[in-house]
Amino acid sequence: QVQLVESGGGLVQAGASLRLSCQASGAIFSTLDLHWYRQAPGKQRELVASITSGSRSNYADFAKGRFTISRENAISRLYLQMGNLKPEDTAVYYCYTRLKVYANWRDFWGQGTQVTVSA
C-alpha cells in the first residue's frame, strides 16, 4: 500500500511560481516511478510530469521549460516546481504511482492540491 499526500497549492498571479510536494508512505519510495497529473474543471485528468526510480524525468509539452519534477528519496517526497504560471495551469494537481500488490498492479492517488492562477 502507498499513501500519498500533496501540499503546496494556492492562489497566485500569472507569472508566479509554486512548489508542490507529495509526501509518500507505506512503500519503498526509492523504487517507485512517480507522476504528477492535473485536472482542470470540465476537463480530463492529464499527465504533467514523470520521474523514474532512477530519476529520469519526462514532461508534457505544456510543462517543458516551466516545470521541474524532482524527488528526495531520503524523506520520501516528490516535488513539482512550477514557474511562469499561466491561468490555464489552474487545476487540481495529483501525485500518482502504481505498485504491484500480490502480482497485480494497483493505482495510488493522492487527494490533490488546488492551484489557481489569476490573470
Coordinates of N, CA and C in Angstrom, one line a residue:
Q1 N 0.8 -1.2 0.0 CA 0.0 0.0 0.0 C 0.9 1.2 0.0
V2 N 0.4 2.3 -0.6 CA 1.1 3.5 -0.7 C 0.1 4.7 -0.3
Q3 N 0.5 5.6 0.6 CA -0.3 6.7 0.9 C 0.5 8.0 0.3
L4 N -0.3 8.8 -0.4 CA 0.3 10.0 -1.0 C -0.5 11.2 -0.5
V5 N 0.2 12.2 -0.1 CA -0.4 13.5 0.4 C 0.3 14.7 -0.2
E6 N -0.5 15.4 -1.0 CA 0.0 16.6 -1.7 C -0.2 17.8 -0.9
S7 N 0.7 18.8 -1.1 CA 0.6 20.1 -0.5 C 1.3 21.1 -1.3
G8 N 1.0 22.4 -1.0 CA 1.7 23.5 -1.7 C 0.9 24.2 -2.7
G9 N -0.3 23.8 -2.9 CA -1.1 24.6 -3.9 C -1.5 25.9 -3.3
G10 N -2.2 26.7 -4.1 CA -2.6 28.0 -3.6 C -3.1 28.9 -4.8
L11 N -3.4 30.1 -4.4 CA -3.8 31.1 -5.4 C -2.7 32.1 -5.7
V12 N -2.3 32.2 -6.9 CA -1.2 33.0 -7.3 C -1.5 33.8 -8.6
Q13 N -0.8 34.8 -8.9 CA -1.0 35.6 -10.1 C -0.2 35.0 -11.2
A14 N -0.6 35.3 -12.4 CA 0.2 34.8 -13.6 C 1.6 35.3 -13.5
G15 N 2.5 34.4 -13.9 CA 3.9 34.7 -13.8 C 4.6 34.2 -12.6
A16 N 3.8 33.9 -11.6 CA 4.4 33.5 -10.3 C 4.9 32.0 -10.3
S17 N 5.5 31.6 -9.2 CA 6.0 30.2 -9.1 C 5.3 29.6 -7.9
L18 N 5.3 28.3 -7.9 CA 4.8 27.5 -6.8 C 5.6 26.2 -6.8
R19 N 5.8 25.6 -5.6 CA 6.3 24.3 -5.5 C 5.3 23.4 -4.8
L20 N 5.0 22.3 -5.5 CA 4.1 21.3 -4.9 C 4.9 20.2 -4.3
S21 N 4.4 19.6 -3.3 CA 5.1 18.5 -2.6 C 4.1 17.3 -2.5
C22 N 4.7 16.1 -2.5 CA 3.9 14.9 -2.3 C 4.6 14.0 -1.4
Q23 N 4.0 13.9 -0.2 CA 4.7 13.0 0.8 C 4.1 11.6 0.7
A24 N 5.0 10.7 0.5 CA 4.6 9.3 0.4 C 5.0 8.5 1.6
S25 N 4.2 7.4 1.8 CA 4.5 6.5 2.9 C 3.9 5.1 2.5
G26 N 4.4 4.1 3.2 CA 3.9 2.8 3.0 C 4.6 1.9 2.0
A27 N 5.6 2.4 1.3 CA 6.3 1.6 0.3 C 7.7 2.1 0.3
I28 N 8.5 1.3 -0.4 CA 9.9 1.7 -0.6 C 10.0 2.8 -1.6
F29 N 10.0 4.0 -1.2 CA 9.9 5.2 -2.1 C 10.9 5.2 -3.2
S30 N 12.1 4.8 -3.0 CA 13.1 4.9 -4.0 C 12.9 4.0 -5.2
T31 N 12.0 3.0 -5.0 CA 11.8 2.0 -6.1 C 10.6 2.5 -7.0
L32 N 9.9 3.5 -6.6 CA 8.7 3.9 -7.3 C 9.0 4.9 -8.4
D33 N 8.3 4.6 -9.5 CA 8.1 5.6 -10.6 C 7.0 6.5 -10.1
L34 N 7.1 7.8 -10.3 CA 6.2 8.8 -9.7 C 5.7 9.8 -10.8
H35 N 4.5 10.3 -10.6 CA 4.0 11.2 -11.6 C 3.1 12.3 -11.0
W36 N 3.1 13.4 -11.7 CA 2.2 14.5 -11.4 C 1.1 14.5 -12.5
Y37 N -0.1 14.5 -12.1 CA -1.2 14.7 -13.0 C -2.0 16.0 -12.6
R38 N -2.8 16.5 -13.5 CA -3.7 17.6 -13.1 C -5.0 17.5 -13.8
Q39 N -6.0 18.1 -13.2 CA -7.4 18.1 -13.8 C -8.0 19.4 -13.6
A40 N -8.3 20.0 -14.7 CA -9.0 21.3 -14.7 C -10.5 21.1 -14.7
P41 N -11.3 22.1 -14.3 CA -12.7 21.9 -14.3 C -13.2 21.6 -15.7
G42 N -14.0 20.5 -15.8 CA -14.6 20.1 -17.1 C -13.7 19.5 -18.0
K43 N -12.5 19.2 -17.6 CA -11.5 18.5 -18.5 C -11.0 17.2 -17.9
Q44 N -10.5 16.4 -18.7 CA -9.9 15.1 -18.3 C -8.6 15.3 -17.5
R45 N -8.3 14.4 -16.7 CA -7.0 14.4 -16.0 C -5.9 14.2 -17.0
E46 N -4.8 15.0 -16.9 CA -3.7 14.8 -17.8 C -2.4 14.7 -17.1
L47 N -1.5 14.1 -17.7 CA -0.2 13.9 -17.2 C 0.6 15.2 -17.3
V48 N 1.3 15.6 -16.2 CA 2.1 16.8 -16.2 C 3.6 16.4 -16.4
A49 N 4.0 15.5 -15.5 CA 5.5 15.1 -15.5 C 5.6 13.8 -14.8
S50 N 6.7 13.1 -15.1 CA 7.0 11.8 -14.5 C 8.5 11.8 -14.2
I51 N 8.8 11.0 -13.2 CA 10.2 10.7 -12.8 C 10.3 9.3 -12.4
T52 N 11.3 8.6 -13.0 CA 11.5 7.2 -12.7 C 12.3 7.0 -11.4
S53 N 12.3 5.7 -11.0 CA 13.1 5.4 -9.8 C 14.6 5.8 -9.9
G54 N 15.0 5.9 -11.2 CA 16.4 6.3 -11.4 C 16.5 7.8 -11.7
S55 N 15.5 8.5 -11.4 CA 15.4 10.0 -11.6 C 15.5 10.5 -13.0
R56 N 15.0 9.7 -13.9 CA 14.9 10.2 -15.3 C 13.5 10.8 -15.4
S57 N 13.4 12.0 -16.0 CA 12.2 12.8 -16.0 C 11.6 13.0 -17.4
N58 N 10.3 13.1 -17.5 CA 9.7 13.4 -18.7 C 8.6 14.4 -18.4
Y59 N 8.2 15.3 -19.4 CA 7.3 16.3 -19.2 C 6.3 16.4 -20.4
A60 N 5.1 16.8 -20.0 CA 4.1 17.2 -21.1 C 4.6 18.4 -21.8
D61 N 4.2 18.6 -23.0 CA 4.7 19.7 -23.8 C 4.5 21.1 -23.1
F62 N 3.3 21.2 -22.4 CA 3.0 22.5 -21.8 C 3.8 22.7 -20.6
A63 N 4.5 21.7 -20.0 CA 5.3 21.8 -18.8 C 6.8 22.0 -19.1
K64 N 7.2 21.7 -20.3 CA 8.6 21.8 -20.6 C 9.1 23.2 -20.5
G65 N 10.2 23.4 -19.8 CA 10.8 24.7 -19.7 C 10.2 25.5 -18.6
R66 N 9.1 25.1 -18.0 CA 8.4 25.9 -16.9 C 8.4 25.1 -15.6
F67 N 8.2 23.8 -15.7 CA 8.0 22.9 -14.6 C 9.2 22.0 -14.4
T68 N 9.5 21.6 -13.2 CA 10.6 20.7 -12.9 C 10.1 19.7 -11.9
I69 N 10.2 18.4 -12.2 CA 9.9 17.3 -11.3 C 11.1 16.8 -10.6
S70 N 11.1 16.6 -9.3 CA 12.2 16.1 -8.6 C 11.8 15.2 -7.5
R71 N 12.7 14.5 -6.9 CA 12.4 13.6 -5.8 C 13.5 13.6 -4.7
E72 N 13.1 13.4 -3.5 CA 14.1 13.3 -2.4 C 13.8 12.0 -1.7
N73 N 14.5 11.0 -2.1 CA 14.3 9.6 -1.6 C 14.5 9.5 -0.1
A74 N 15.4 10.3 0.5 CA 15.7 10.2 1.9 C 14.5 10.5 2.8
I75 N 13.6 11.4 2.3 CA 12.4 11.7 3.1 C 11.1 11.4 2.3
S76 N 11.2 10.5 1.3 CA 10.0 10.0 0.6 C 9.2 11.1 0.0
R77 N 9.8 12.1 -0.6 CA 9.0 13.2 -1.1 C 9.2 13.5 -2.6
L78 N 8.2 13.8 -3.2 CA 8.2 14.2 -4.6 C 7.8 15.7 -4.7
Y79 N 8.4 16.3 -5.7 CA 8.2 17.8 -5.9 C 7.8 18.1 -7.3
L80 N 7.1 19.2 -7.4 CA 6.9 19.8 -8.7 C 7.1 21.3 -8.6
Q81 N 8.2 21.8 -9.1 CA 8.5 23.2 -9.1 C 7.8 23.8 -10.4
M82 N 6.9 24.7 -10.2 CA 6.2 25.3 -11.4 C 6.6 26.8 -11.4
G83 N 7.0 27.2 -12.6 CA 7.3 28.6 -12.8 C 6.6 29.2 -14.0
N84 N 6.6 30.6 -14.0 CA 5.8 31.3 -15.1 C 4.4 30.8 -15.2
L85 N 3.7 30.7 -14.1 CA 2.4 30.1 -14.2 C 1.4 30.9 -15.0
K86 N 0.5 30.2 -15.6 CA -0.5 30.8 -16.5 C -1.9 30.5 -16.0
P87 N -2.9 31.3 -16.3 CA -4.2 30.9 -15.9 C -4.7 29.5 -16.3
E88 N -4.2 29.1 -17.5 CA -4.6 27.7 -17.9 C -3.9 26.6 -17.1
D89 N -3.0 27.0 -16.2 CA -2.4 26.0 -15.3 C -3.4 25.7 -14.1
T90 N -4.4 26.5 -14.0 CA -5.4 26.3 -12.9 C -6.0 24.9 -13.0
A91 N -5.8 24.1 -11.9 CA -6.3 22.7 -11.9 C -6.0 22.2 -10.5
V92 N -6.6 21.0 -10.2 CA -6.2 20.2 -9.1 C -5.0 19.3 -9.5
Y93 N -3.9 19.4 -8.8 CA -2.7 18.6 -9.1 C -2.7 17.4 -8.2
Y94 N -2.4 16.2 -8.8 CA -2.4 15.0 -8.1 C -1.0 14.3 -8.3
C95 N -0.7 13.6 -7.2 CA 0.5 12.7 -7.2 C 0.0 11.3 -7.5
Y96 N 0.7 10.6 -8.3 CA 0.3 9.2 -8.6 C 1.4 8.3 -8.7
T97 N 1.2 7.0 -8.3 CA 2.1 6.0 -8.6 C 1.4 4.7 -8.7
R98 N 2.0 3.6 -9.1 CA 1.4 2.3 -9.1 C 2.4 1.3 -8.5
L99 N 1.9 0.3 -8.0 CA 2.7 -0.7 -7.2 C 2.1 -2.1 -7.5
K100 N 3.0 -3.1 -7.6 CA 2.5 -4.4 -7.8 C 2.2 -5.0 -6.4
V101 N 0.9 -5.4 -6.2 CA 0.5 -5.9 -5.0 C -0.1 -7.3 -5.3
Y102 N 0.6 -8.3 -4.7 CA 0.2 -9.7 -5.0 C 0.0 -10.0 -6.5
A103 N 1.0 -9.6 -7.3 CA 1.1 -9.9 -8.7 C 0.1 -9.0 -9.5
N104 N -0.6 -8.1 -8.9 CA -1.5 -7.2 -9.7 C -1.0 -5.8 -9.5
W105 N -1.1 -5.0 -10.5 CA -0.7 -3.6 -10.4 C -1.9 -2.8 -9.8
R106 N -1.6 -2.0 -8.9 CA -2.6 -1.1 -8.2 C -2.2 0.3 -8.4
D107 N -3.2 1.2 -8.6 CA -3.0 2.6 -8.7 C -3.2 3.3 -7.4
F108 N -2.4 4.3 -7.1 CA -2.5 5.0 -5.9 C -2.4 6.5 -6.2
W109 N -3.4 7.2 -5.8 CA -3.5 8.7 -6.0 C -3.6 9.4 -4.7
G110 N -3.0 10.6 -4.7 CA -3.2 11.5 -3.5 C -4.6 12.2 -3.7
Q111 N -4.9 13.0 -2.7 CA -6.2 13.7 -2.6 C -6.2 14.9 -3.5
G112 N -5.1 15.4 -3.9 CA -4.9 16.5 -4.8 C -4.7 17.8 -4.0
T113 N -4.1 18.8 -4.7 CA -3.9 20.1 -4.2 C -4.3 21.1 -5.3
Q114 N -5.1 22.1 -4.9 CA -5.7 23.1 -5.9 C -4.6 24.2 -6.2
V115 N -4.4 24.4 -7.5 CA -3.6 25.5 -7.9 C -4.5 26.4 -8.7
T116 N -4.6 27.7 -8.4 CA -5.4 28.7 -9.1 C -4.5 29.8 -9.5
V117 N -4.5 30.1 -10.8 CA -3.6 31.2 -11.3 C -4.6 32.3 -11.9
S118 N -4.5 33.4 -11.3 CA -5.3 34.6 -11.8 C -4.5 35.4 -12.8
A119 N -5.3 35.9 -13.7 CA -4.7 36.7 -14.8 C -4.1 38.0 -14.4

